[in-house]
Amino acid sequence: MVENNDVLNQEEQHFAGAGRVYYFDVVLDSGKGAILKDVAGNEYIDLLASASATNTGHAHPKIVKAIQDQAEKLVHYTAAYFATSTEAKLASELVKLAPGDEKDWKDWMVVFGNSGSDANDAVIKFARGYTGRTNVVSFVGAYHGSTYGSISASAVSLNMSRKIGPLLPGFYKVPFPSPDKRLPGENDEAFSERMFAAFKEPFENYLPAEETAVIMIEAIQGDGGIMAPPAGYWQKVADFAHDHGILLAVDEVNQGYGRTGKFWAFEHFGIHPDLIAMGKSMASGLPLSAVLGRREIMQSLDAPANVYTTAGNVISAASALATLDVIKSEKLIERSAELGKFAKQFFEKEQATFDFIGDVRLYGLNGGIDIIDPETGLGDEQGTNTIIYNLFKNGVLMISLRGNTLRFQPPLVIKKEELQQAFDVIHKVFAGYQAGELLEPNGRHHIGW
């Protein structure tokens, strides 16, 4: 039998470390639903869903069949030059995901890419092209991708800017209203007002609103810790953008496609963006992204301003059509909302039991659970690493965000009994950590970002 380390030793000779955030010494081999298996035959309950890229689970039969059927007909021909019926059908289905109802579909258009990163690059290009303005505003804690445009808008890790600058000019970061910024006793309205004042400060001092093309947001930050502002905050930002002729773009790459108990995360906040970036689970993990935007914005640029050879690949497009069908027919959005309540009850009970669990944030099957030092209240990165390592050793795959946040994003098809099995393991590991009985992490690399 092949061992994980055999493959890792071979790969390490040729694979550059900048291409992976290391967690565990594991080589995945197969998966079905919410269960993964490594090359040594060990099984894991997946609570990560490939960074929310496989919301429909692993090897879903409908999606596998769609891929197989398309591969027998045509594997690829570039949509940069010629349409395919599969890609054309997908475009017509994606406009139905725009805000509004059927009469509004005609007002939206779509463009394809290969990843969430280039989708956010496209957002920047179309926003600048339409408005004739240059400046781009995003939030601290944002992860928009790793191409030069998207990485210039990101602000979640120093390794996304260290030694690779200068990044693109014209990008400005404003504070995100994360829970740790809330003052003791501060209610939602007061918190929103205070953080909105901080949002406006650059515009009042050095950033002319009339020279700003777009405000890029994650309605619920993903890699920043799975966190959302109070409900009214985004409406204030949206109103500000509208009043100043600034476009509002929502990055739904991580939080879209049913992840939060609604199809789009921005639906929780009652806002209507001008541009929507999508990727990851769009094709159940196959390389595909898109930007959905208002027609007049999407017609502001001409080819080849956003042309990619493999964008709209027919196999990825077939998978994307099957993904939409599975989400609808299996009611995965409703399932995320319902199982999310079950998960929230579990983590809040654990929070009441263990003093090292800080803030708990759940939005559907989508959560961030902070691990803290009980004495200081500060994030405990080493403790978090110990917890996720022992979860891994006990057959539950969960990773961390920003050092001390447990990332909970299982496939939306996970069975309730599988979720309960995972929760039983999590409770056991939490109890072991409290008692000081856990194994310390042991691997070839530092864990996490």
Short mmCIF file of C-alpha atoms in Angstrom, two decimals:
data_model
loop_
_atom_site.label_atom_id
_atom_site.label_comp_id
_atom_site.label_asym_id
_atom_site.label_seq_id
_atom_site.Cartn_x
_atom_site.Cartn_y
_atom_site.Cartn_z
CA MET A 1 0.00 0.00 0.00
CA VAL A 2 1.16 3.52 -0.81
CA GLU A 3 1.76 5.70 2.23
CA ASN A 4 1.04 9.42 2.40
CA ASN A 5 4.68 10.27 3.10
CA ASP A 6 5.85 8.31 0.03
CA VAL A 7 3.88 10.63 -2.24
CA LEU A 8 4.71 13.75 -0.24
CA ASN A 9 8.44 12.99 -0.34
CA GLN A 10 8.24 12.65 -4.12
CA GLU A 11 6.16 15.79 -4.58
CA GLU A 12 8.32 17.92 -2.32
CA GLN A 13 11.25 17.59 -4.70
CA HIS A 14 9.35 19.43 -7.41
CA PHE A 15 6.47 21.43 -5.86
CA ALA A 16 7.14 25.01 -4.73
CA GLY A 17 5.88 25.78 -1.24
CA ALA A 18 4.29 29.09 -2.30
CA GLY A 19 1.56 27.02 -3.94
CA ARG A 20 0.15 25.47 -0.77
CA VAL A 21 -0.84 26.49 2.73
CA TYR A 22 0.31 23.42 4.66
CA TYR A 23 -1.82 21.72 7.29
CA PHE A 24 -1.41 17.94 7.47
CA ASP A 25 0.77 15.25 5.88
CA VAL A 26 -2.01 13.70 3.82
CA VAL A 27 -2.52 12.81 0.16
CA LEU A 28 -6.18 12.62 -0.80
CA ASP A 29 -7.15 9.88 -3.21
CA SER A 30 -10.94 9.71 -3.50
CA GLY A 31 -14.17 11.05 -2.10
CA LYS A 32 -17.89 10.40 -2.07
CA GLY A 33 -20.39 12.86 -0.66
CA ALA A 34 -18.81 14.24 2.52
CA ILE A 35 -16.31 11.39 3.03
CA LEU A 36 -12.71 11.53 1.80
CA LYS A 37 -10.13 8.76 1.60
CA ASP A 38 -6.35 9.16 1.45
CA VAL A 39 -3.86 7.01 -0.47
CA ALA A 40 -3.29 4.84 2.60
CA GLY A 41 -7.01 4.08 2.90
CA ASN A 42 -7.78 6.32 5.89
CA GLU A 43 -11.22 7.96 5.83
CA TYR A 44 -12.13 11.49 6.90
CA ILE A 45 -15.37 13.37 7.40
CA ASP A 46 -14.85 16.49 5.29
CA LEU A 47 -15.69 19.74 7.08
CA LEU A 48 -13.88 21.90 4.52
CA ALA A 49 -15.49 21.02 1.14
CA SER A 50 -12.28 21.89 -0.68
CA ALA A 51 -12.37 25.47 0.65
CA SER A 52 -16.08 25.68 -0.17
CA ALA A 53 -15.42 24.59 -3.77
CA THR A 54 -17.39 21.32 -3.54
CA ASN A 55 -20.70 22.40 -2.02
CA THR A 56 -22.37 19.50 -3.87
CA GLY A 57 -19.96 17.03 -2.28
CA HIS A 58 -17.45 14.70 -3.89
CA ALA A 59 -18.20 12.68 -7.04
CA HIS A 60 -21.89 13.53 -7.10
CA PRO A 61 -23.38 11.05 -9.64
CA LYS A 62 -25.33 13.69 -11.60
CA ILE A 63 -22.27 15.89 -11.93
CA VAL A 64 -19.98 12.98 -12.80
CA LYS A 65 -22.39 11.91 -15.55
CA ALA A 66 -22.61 15.43 -16.96
CA ILE A 67 -18.80 15.58 -17.11
CA GLN A 68 -18.56 12.15 -18.75
CA ASP A 69 -21.25 12.89 -21.31
CA GLN A 70 -19.65 16.18 -22.30
CA ALA A 71 -16.15 14.69 -22.47
CA GLU A 72 -17.36 12.16 -25.02
CA LYS A 73 -18.60 15.00 -27.25
CA LEU A 74 -16.00 17.75 -26.87
CA VAL A 75 -13.33 18.34 -24.25
CA HIS A 76 -12.46 21.90 -25.18
CA TYR A 77 -12.61 24.58 -27.78
CA THR A 78 -11.85 28.10 -26.74
CA ALA A 79 -14.88 30.29 -26.13
CA ALA A 80 -12.56 33.19 -26.94
CA TYR A 81 -13.32 32.51 -30.63
CA PHE A 82 -16.34 30.23 -30.90
CA ALA A 83 -19.42 29.53 -28.80
CA THR A 84 -20.44 26.07 -27.65
CA SER A 85 -24.03 25.11 -26.89
CA THR A 86 -23.10 24.10 -23.32
CA GLU A 87 -21.39 27.39 -22.51
CA ALA A 88 -24.21 29.36 -24.16
CA LYS A 89 -26.83 27.54 -22.09
CA LEU A 90 -24.87 28.22 -18.92
CA ALA A 91 -24.74 31.95 -19.70
CA SER A 92 -28.51 32.02 -20.04
CA GLU A 93 -28.92 30.20 -16.71
CA LEU A 94 -26.50 32.43 -14.79
CA VAL A 95 -28.38 35.64 -15.57
CA LYS A 96 -31.35 34.09 -13.74
CA LEU A 97 -29.26 34.30 -10.56
CA ALA A 98 -29.14 38.10 -10.71
CA PRO A 99 -31.03 40.23 -8.17
CA GLY A 100 -34.63 40.89 -9.14
CA ASP A 101 -37.08 38.68 -11.00
CA GLU A 102 -37.59 37.32 -14.53
CA LYS A 103 -38.26 40.71 -16.09
CA ASP A 104 -34.84 41.88 -14.89
CA TRP A 105 -32.80 39.05 -16.47
CA LYS A 106 -32.44 40.99 -19.72
CA ASP A 107 -30.56 43.68 -17.82
CA TRP A 108 -27.67 41.37 -16.88
CA MET A 109 -24.77 39.78 -18.75
CA VAL A 110 -22.01 37.34 -17.87
CA VAL A 111 -18.35 36.80 -18.72
CA PHE A 112 -16.36 33.65 -17.96
CA GLY A 113 -12.96 33.02 -16.40
CA ASN A 114 -10.97 30.20 -14.83
CA SER A 115 -10.86 31.06 -11.12
CA GLY A 116 -12.23 33.38 -8.49
CA SER A 117 -9.03 35.39 -8.75
CA ASP A 118 -9.51 36.30 -12.38
CA ALA A 119 -13.22 36.93 -11.74
CA ASN A 120 -12.21 39.65 -9.30
CA ASP A 121 -9.67 40.95 -11.80
CA ALA A 122 -12.55 41.22 -14.27
CA VAL A 123 -14.60 43.14 -11.69
CA ILE A 124 -11.79 45.68 -11.46
CA LYS A 125 -11.43 45.97 -15.24
CA PHE A 126 -15.14 46.39 -15.95
CA ALA A 127 -15.58 48.85 -13.08
CA ARG A 128 -12.75 51.02 -14.34
CA GLY A 129 -13.92 50.69 -17.93
CA TYR A 130 -17.50 51.67 -17.16
CA THR A 131 -16.87 54.51 -14.71
CA GLY A 132 -13.70 55.95 -16.24
CA ARG A 133 -12.37 56.07 -12.67
CA THR A 134 -9.32 54.31 -11.27
CA ASN A 135 -9.59 53.81 -7.51
CA VAL A 136 -10.66 50.52 -5.93
CA VAL A 137 -11.76 50.17 -2.31
CA SER A 138 -11.78 46.88 -0.41
CA PHE A 139 -11.72 45.76 3.21
CA VAL A 140 -9.07 44.65 5.68
CA GLY A 141 -9.36 40.87 6.06
CA ALA A 142 -10.52 40.43 2.47
CA TYR A 143 -9.37 37.52 0.33
CA HIS A 144 -10.14 38.21 -3.34
CA GLY A 145 -7.50 35.98 -4.96
CA SER A 146 -3.87 35.70 -6.03
CA THR A 147 -3.60 37.33 -9.45
CA TYR A 148 -2.11 40.81 -9.34
CA GLY A 149 -5.44 42.61 -9.47
CA SER A 150 -7.19 40.41 -6.92
CA ILE A 151 -4.16 40.22 -4.63
CA SER A 152 -3.92 44.02 -4.68
CA ALA A 153 -7.48 44.11 -3.34
CA SER A 154 -6.78 41.48 -0.67
CA ALA A 155 -5.65 42.13 2.89
CA VAL A 156 -5.67 38.91 4.88
CA SER A 157 -2.04 37.75 4.95
CA LEU A 158 1.31 39.52 4.73
CA ASN A 159 2.56 36.72 2.48
CA MET A 160 0.17 38.04 -0.16
CA SER A 161 2.24 41.21 -0.42
CA ARG A 162 5.64 40.32 1.05
CA LYS A 163 8.44 40.38 -1.56
CA ILE A 164 6.09 40.60 -4.57
CA GLY A 165 5.39 44.34 -4.68
CA PRO A 166 4.76 46.85 -5.86
CA LEU A 167 1.15 45.79 -6.13
CA LEU A 168 -1.22 47.62 -8.45
CA PRO A 169 -1.78 51.32 -7.76
CA GLY A 170 -5.12 52.82 -6.87
CA PHE A 171 -6.15 50.30 -4.20
CA TYR A 172 -7.32 51.38 -0.75
CA LYS A 173 -8.33 49.31 2.30
CA VAL A 174 -10.93 50.25 4.89
CA PRO A 175 -11.61 48.51 8.23
CA PHE A 176 -14.02 45.58 8.28
CA PRO A 177 -16.56 45.62 11.13
CA SER A 178 -15.38 42.34 12.63
CA PRO A 179 -16.72 41.25 16.05
CA ASP A 180 -13.42 41.97 17.80
CA LYS A 181 -13.83 45.67 16.99
CA ARG A 182 -17.14 45.94 18.87
CA LEU A 183 -16.94 47.88 22.14
CA PRO A 184 -18.37 46.36 25.34
CA GLY A 185 -22.13 46.89 25.43
CA GLU A 186 -22.22 48.42 21.95
CA ASN A 187 -25.42 47.52 20.06
CA ASP A 188 -25.64 46.79 16.34
CA GLU A 189 -26.77 50.27 15.36
CA ALA A 190 -24.03 52.07 17.29
CA PHE A 191 -21.39 49.62 16.04
CA SER A 192 -22.53 50.08 12.43
CA GLU A 193 -22.47 53.87 12.76
CA ARG A 194 -18.99 53.89 14.27
CA MET A 195 -17.54 51.52 11.67
CA PHE A 196 -19.28 53.39 8.85
CA ALA A 197 -17.63 56.57 10.08
CA ALA A 198 -14.29 54.77 9.81
CA PHE A 199 -15.26 53.63 6.29
CA LYS A 200 -15.96 57.23 5.23
CA GLU A 201 -12.79 58.71 6.75
CA PRO A 202 -10.54 58.09 3.69
CA PHE A 203 -13.17 59.65 1.40
CA GLU A 204 -13.25 62.71 3.63
CA ASN A 205 -9.48 63.18 3.75
CA TYR A 206 -7.52 61.79 0.80
CA LEU A 207 -9.63 59.52 -1.44
CA PRO A 208 -11.96 61.46 -3.78
CA ALA A 209 -15.24 59.59 -4.13
CA GLU A 210 -15.63 60.93 -7.67
CA GLU A 211 -12.40 59.15 -8.64
CA THR A 212 -13.43 55.80 -7.13
CA ALA A 213 -14.64 53.10 -9.52
CA VAL A 214 -15.76 50.29 -7.25
CA ILE A 215 -16.16 49.12 -3.68
CA MET A 216 -15.41 45.38 -3.45
CA ILE A 217 -16.98 43.50 -0.56
CA GLU A 218 -17.45 40.01 0.78
CA ALA A 219 -20.90 40.24 2.36
CA ILE A 220 -19.63 37.56 4.76
CA GLN A 221 -15.85 37.44 4.86
CA GLY A 222 -14.55 33.95 4.11
CA ASP A 223 -10.82 33.57 4.69
CA GLY A 224 -10.97 36.58 6.97
CA GLY A 225 -12.70 34.37 9.56
CA ILE A 226 -16.29 33.63 8.37
CA MET A 227 -17.73 36.83 9.79
CA ALA A 228 -20.38 39.36 8.88
CA PRO A 229 -21.15 42.92 9.98
CA PRO A 230 -24.49 43.91 11.52
CA ALA A 231 -27.32 43.77 9.00
CA GLY A 232 -27.58 47.52 8.46
CA TYR A 233 -23.91 48.16 7.77
CA TRP A 234 -23.82 46.97 4.17
CA GLN A 235 -26.88 49.06 3.34
CA LYS A 236 -24.99 52.15 4.49
CA VAL A 237 -22.05 51.20 2.24
CA ALA A 238 -24.40 50.47 -0.68
CA ASP A 239 -26.16 53.80 -0.27
CA PHE A 240 -22.84 55.62 -0.14
CA ALA A 241 -21.72 53.92 -3.36
CA HIS A 242 -24.99 54.75 -5.12
CA ASP A 243 -24.90 58.40 -3.98
CA HIS A 244 -21.38 58.85 -5.37
CA GLY A 245 -21.68 56.91 -8.63
CA ILE A 246 -19.41 54.14 -7.32
CA LEU A 247 -20.12 50.54 -8.34
CA LEU A 248 -20.75 47.93 -5.66
CA ALA A 249 -19.19 44.52 -6.38
CA VAL A 250 -19.76 41.45 -4.24
CA ASP A 251 -17.24 38.60 -4.15
CA GLU A 252 -19.35 35.44 -3.78
CA VAL A 253 -16.56 33.02 -4.69
CA ASN A 254 -16.33 31.54 -1.19
CA GLN A 255 -19.76 32.32 0.27
CA GLY A 256 -22.06 31.80 -2.72
CA TYR A 257 -23.87 28.81 -4.20
CA GLY A 258 -25.95 28.01 -1.12
CA ARG A 259 -23.14 28.05 1.41
CA THR A 260 -24.87 30.46 3.82
CA GLY A 261 -28.44 29.16 3.62
CA LYS A 262 -29.24 31.49 0.72
CA PHE A 263 -27.92 31.22 -2.83
CA TRP A 264 -25.87 34.42 -2.46
CA ALA A 265 -24.52 35.69 0.85
CA PHE A 266 -25.52 39.28 -0.02
CA GLU A 267 -29.18 38.21 0.09
CA HIS A 268 -28.96 38.22 3.88
CA PHE A 269 -28.43 41.99 3.78
CA GLY A 270 -30.98 43.24 1.26
CA ILE A 271 -28.42 44.89 -1.04
CA HIS A 272 -28.35 44.86 -4.86
CA PRO A 273 -24.81 44.81 -6.24
CA ASP A 274 -23.78 45.95 -9.70
CA LEU A 275 -21.26 43.12 -10.18
CA ILE A 276 -21.09 39.60 -8.71
CA ALA A 277 -17.94 37.47 -8.84
CA MET A 278 -18.33 33.69 -8.57
CA GLY A 279 -16.08 30.61 -8.79
CA LYS A 280 -15.15 27.63 -6.56
CA SER A 281 -18.44 25.68 -6.24
CA MET A 282 -19.77 27.13 -9.47
CA ALA A 283 -18.65 23.95 -11.28
CA SER A 284 -18.34 21.79 -8.16
CA GLY A 285 -14.58 22.34 -8.08
CA LEU A 286 -13.72 22.28 -11.79
CA PRO A 287 -11.87 25.39 -12.98
CA LEU A 288 -14.52 27.96 -13.86
CA SER A 289 -15.46 31.45 -12.75
CA ALA A 290 -17.76 34.18 -13.93
CA VAL A 291 -18.74 37.76 -13.37
CA LEU A 292 -22.41 38.62 -13.51
CA GLY A 293 -22.99 42.31 -14.08
CA ARG A 294 -25.45 44.92 -15.22
CA ARG A 295 -25.63 45.01 -19.02
CA GLU A 296 -24.31 48.55 -19.48
CA ILE A 297 -21.28 47.77 -17.31
CA MET A 298 -20.50 44.53 -19.13
CA GLN A 299 -20.70 46.30 -22.49
CA SER A 300 -18.15 48.94 -21.48
CA LEU A 301 -15.14 46.88 -22.62
CA ASP A 302 -14.34 45.19 -25.92
CA ALA A 303 -12.43 41.95 -26.56
CA PRO A 304 -9.77 40.95 -25.78
CA ALA A 305 -10.03 42.92 -22.51
CA ASN A 306 -11.18 39.81 -20.64
CA VAL A 307 -10.40 36.85 -22.88
CA TYR A 308 -8.92 33.56 -21.58
CA THR A 309 -8.24 30.49 -23.69
CA THR A 310 -9.90 28.01 -21.34
CA ALA A 311 -12.60 30.26 -19.83
CA GLY A 312 -16.02 28.70 -20.35
CA ASN A 313 -14.50 25.27 -21.02
CA VAL A 314 -17.33 22.94 -22.04
CA ILE A 315 -16.64 20.26 -19.41
CA SER A 316 -16.57 22.88 -16.66
CA ALA A 317 -19.72 24.44 -18.12
CA ALA A 318 -21.47 21.05 -18.15
CA SER A 319 -20.49 20.55 -14.53
CA ALA A 320 -21.78 24.03 -13.69
CA LEU A 321 -25.18 23.31 -15.26
CA ALA A 322 -25.39 20.03 -13.34
CA THR A 323 -24.36 21.84 -10.16
CA LEU A 324 -27.26 24.29 -10.48
CA ASP A 325 -29.62 21.35 -11.05
CA VAL A 326 -28.37 19.50 -7.96
CA ILE A 327 -28.60 22.59 -5.76
CA LYS A 328 -32.22 23.08 -6.83
CA SER A 329 -33.44 19.46 -7.01
CA GLU A 330 -31.83 18.42 -3.72
CA LYS A 331 -32.80 21.65 -1.98
CA LEU A 332 -29.23 22.27 -0.82
CA ILE A 333 -29.90 25.90 0.10
CA GLU A 334 -32.67 24.87 2.47
CA ARG A 335 -30.49 22.02 3.69
CA SER A 336 -27.67 24.42 4.50
CA ALA A 337 -30.03 26.63 6.48
CA GLU A 338 -31.55 23.72 8.41
CA LEU A 339 -28.32 21.83 9.18
CA GLY A 340 -26.73 25.18 9.96
CA LYS A 341 -29.14 25.55 12.89
CA PHE A 342 -28.11 22.09 14.09
CA ALA A 343 -24.44 23.06 13.84
CA LYS A 344 -25.01 26.37 15.61
CA GLN A 345 -26.66 24.60 18.55
CA PHE A 346 -23.68 22.26 18.84
CA PHE A 347 -20.98 24.93 18.72
CA GLU A 348 -22.84 27.25 21.09
CA LYS A 349 -23.18 24.38 23.56
CA GLU A 350 -19.43 23.72 23.26
CA GLN A 351 -18.80 27.44 23.75
CA ALA A 352 -20.74 27.31 27.02
CA THR A 353 -18.75 24.23 28.11
CA PHE A 354 -15.16 25.18 27.24
CA ASP A 355 -13.60 28.52 28.18
CA PHE A 356 -11.10 28.39 25.32
CA ILE A 357 -13.87 28.82 22.74
CA GLY A 358 -14.37 32.48 21.94
CA ASP A 359 -16.75 33.92 19.37
CA VAL A 360 -18.93 31.47 17.42
CA ARG A 361 -20.32 32.59 14.04
CA LEU A 362 -22.61 30.38 11.95
CA TYR A 363 -24.37 31.30 8.71
CA GLY A 364 -25.87 28.11 7.33
CA LEU A 365 -23.32 25.29 7.04
CA ASN A 366 -20.65 27.92 7.25
CA GLY A 367 -18.91 28.97 10.41
CA GLY A 368 -15.94 30.42 12.20
CA ILE A 369 -15.18 29.29 15.75
CA ASP A 370 -12.46 31.26 17.54
CA ILE A 371 -10.01 29.48 19.84
CA ILE A 372 -8.66 31.81 22.53
CA ASP A 373 -6.42 31.90 25.57
CA PRO A 374 -8.98 32.03 28.41
CA GLU A 375 -6.71 34.21 30.54
CA THR A 376 -6.08 36.94 27.98
CA GLY A 377 -9.01 36.50 25.58
CA LEU A 378 -6.55 36.68 22.69
CA GLY A 379 -6.42 34.22 19.82
CA ASP A 380 -4.48 31.03 20.53
CA GLU A 381 -2.78 29.88 17.34
CA GLN A 382 -0.86 27.01 18.93
CA GLY A 383 -3.99 25.71 20.64
CA THR A 384 -5.89 25.91 17.36
CA ASN A 385 -3.17 23.95 15.57
CA THR A 386 -3.26 21.28 18.28
CA ILE A 387 -7.03 20.97 17.98
CA ILE A 388 -7.18 20.65 14.19
CA TYR A 389 -4.24 18.23 14.17
CA ASN A 390 -6.02 15.93 16.61
CA LEU A 391 -9.27 16.22 14.66
CA PHE A 392 -7.32 15.09 11.61
CA LYS A 393 -5.81 12.18 13.53
CA ASN A 394 -9.35 11.20 14.56
CA GLY A 395 -10.78 11.28 11.05
CA VAL A 396 -12.26 14.78 10.80
CA LEU A 397 -10.82 17.22 8.28
CA MET A 398 -11.00 20.80 9.51
CA ILE A 399 -8.50 23.62 9.12
CA SER A 400 -7.94 27.09 10.57
CA LEU A 401 -8.26 30.64 9.33
CA ARG A 402 -6.06 33.56 10.41
CA GLY A 403 -4.33 31.38 12.98
CA ASN A 404 -7.02 30.84 15.58
CA THR A 405 -10.38 30.35 13.82
CA LEU A 406 -11.76 26.89 13.09
CA ARG A 407 -13.15 26.81 9.55
CA PHE A 408 -16.45 24.93 9.33
CA GLN A 409 -17.63 24.48 5.73
CA PRO A 410 -18.78 20.90 5.07
CA PRO A 411 -20.32 19.86 1.76
CA LEU A 412 -23.99 20.82 1.73
CA VAL A 413 -24.90 17.19 0.99
CA ILE A 414 -23.44 15.95 4.28
CA LYS A 415 -25.78 13.58 6.09
CA LYS A 416 -27.00 14.62 9.52
CA GLU A 417 -25.58 11.43 11.03
CA GLU A 418 -22.16 12.20 9.47
CA LEU A 419 -22.35 15.67 10.94
CA GLN A 420 -23.18 14.19 14.34
CA GLN A 421 -20.24 11.79 14.06
CA ALA A 422 -17.98 14.76 13.34
CA PHE A 423 -19.43 16.66 16.29
CA ASP A 424 -18.81 13.69 18.58
CA VAL A 425 -15.15 13.74 17.55
CA ILE A 426 -14.92 17.52 17.94
CA HIS A 427 -16.34 17.31 21.47
CA LYS A 428 -13.89 14.54 22.34
CA VAL A 429 -10.97 16.61 21.04
CA PHE A 430 -12.16 19.75 22.85
CA ALA A 431 -12.38 17.75 26.10
CA GLY A 432 -8.91 16.33 25.49
CA TYR A 433 -7.52 19.79 24.88
CA GLN A 434 -9.10 21.07 28.10
CA ALA A 435 -7.48 18.17 29.98
CA GLY A 436 -4.10 18.67 28.32
CA GLU A 437 -4.17 15.19 26.80
CA LEU A 438 -3.81 15.91 23.07
CA LEU A 439 -0.92 15.09 20.77
CA GLU A 440 1.13 18.07 19.69
CA PRO A 441 1.24 18.64 15.92
CA ASN A 442 3.89 16.62 14.14
CA GLY A 443 4.49 17.23 10.45
CA ARG A 444 6.94 18.42 7.87
CA HIS A 445 5.71 22.04 7.85
CA HIS A 446 4.28 24.77 10.05
CA ILE A 447 0.51 24.50 10.14
CA GLY A 448 -1.58 27.23 8.53
CA TRP A 449 -1.20 30.65 7.01
#
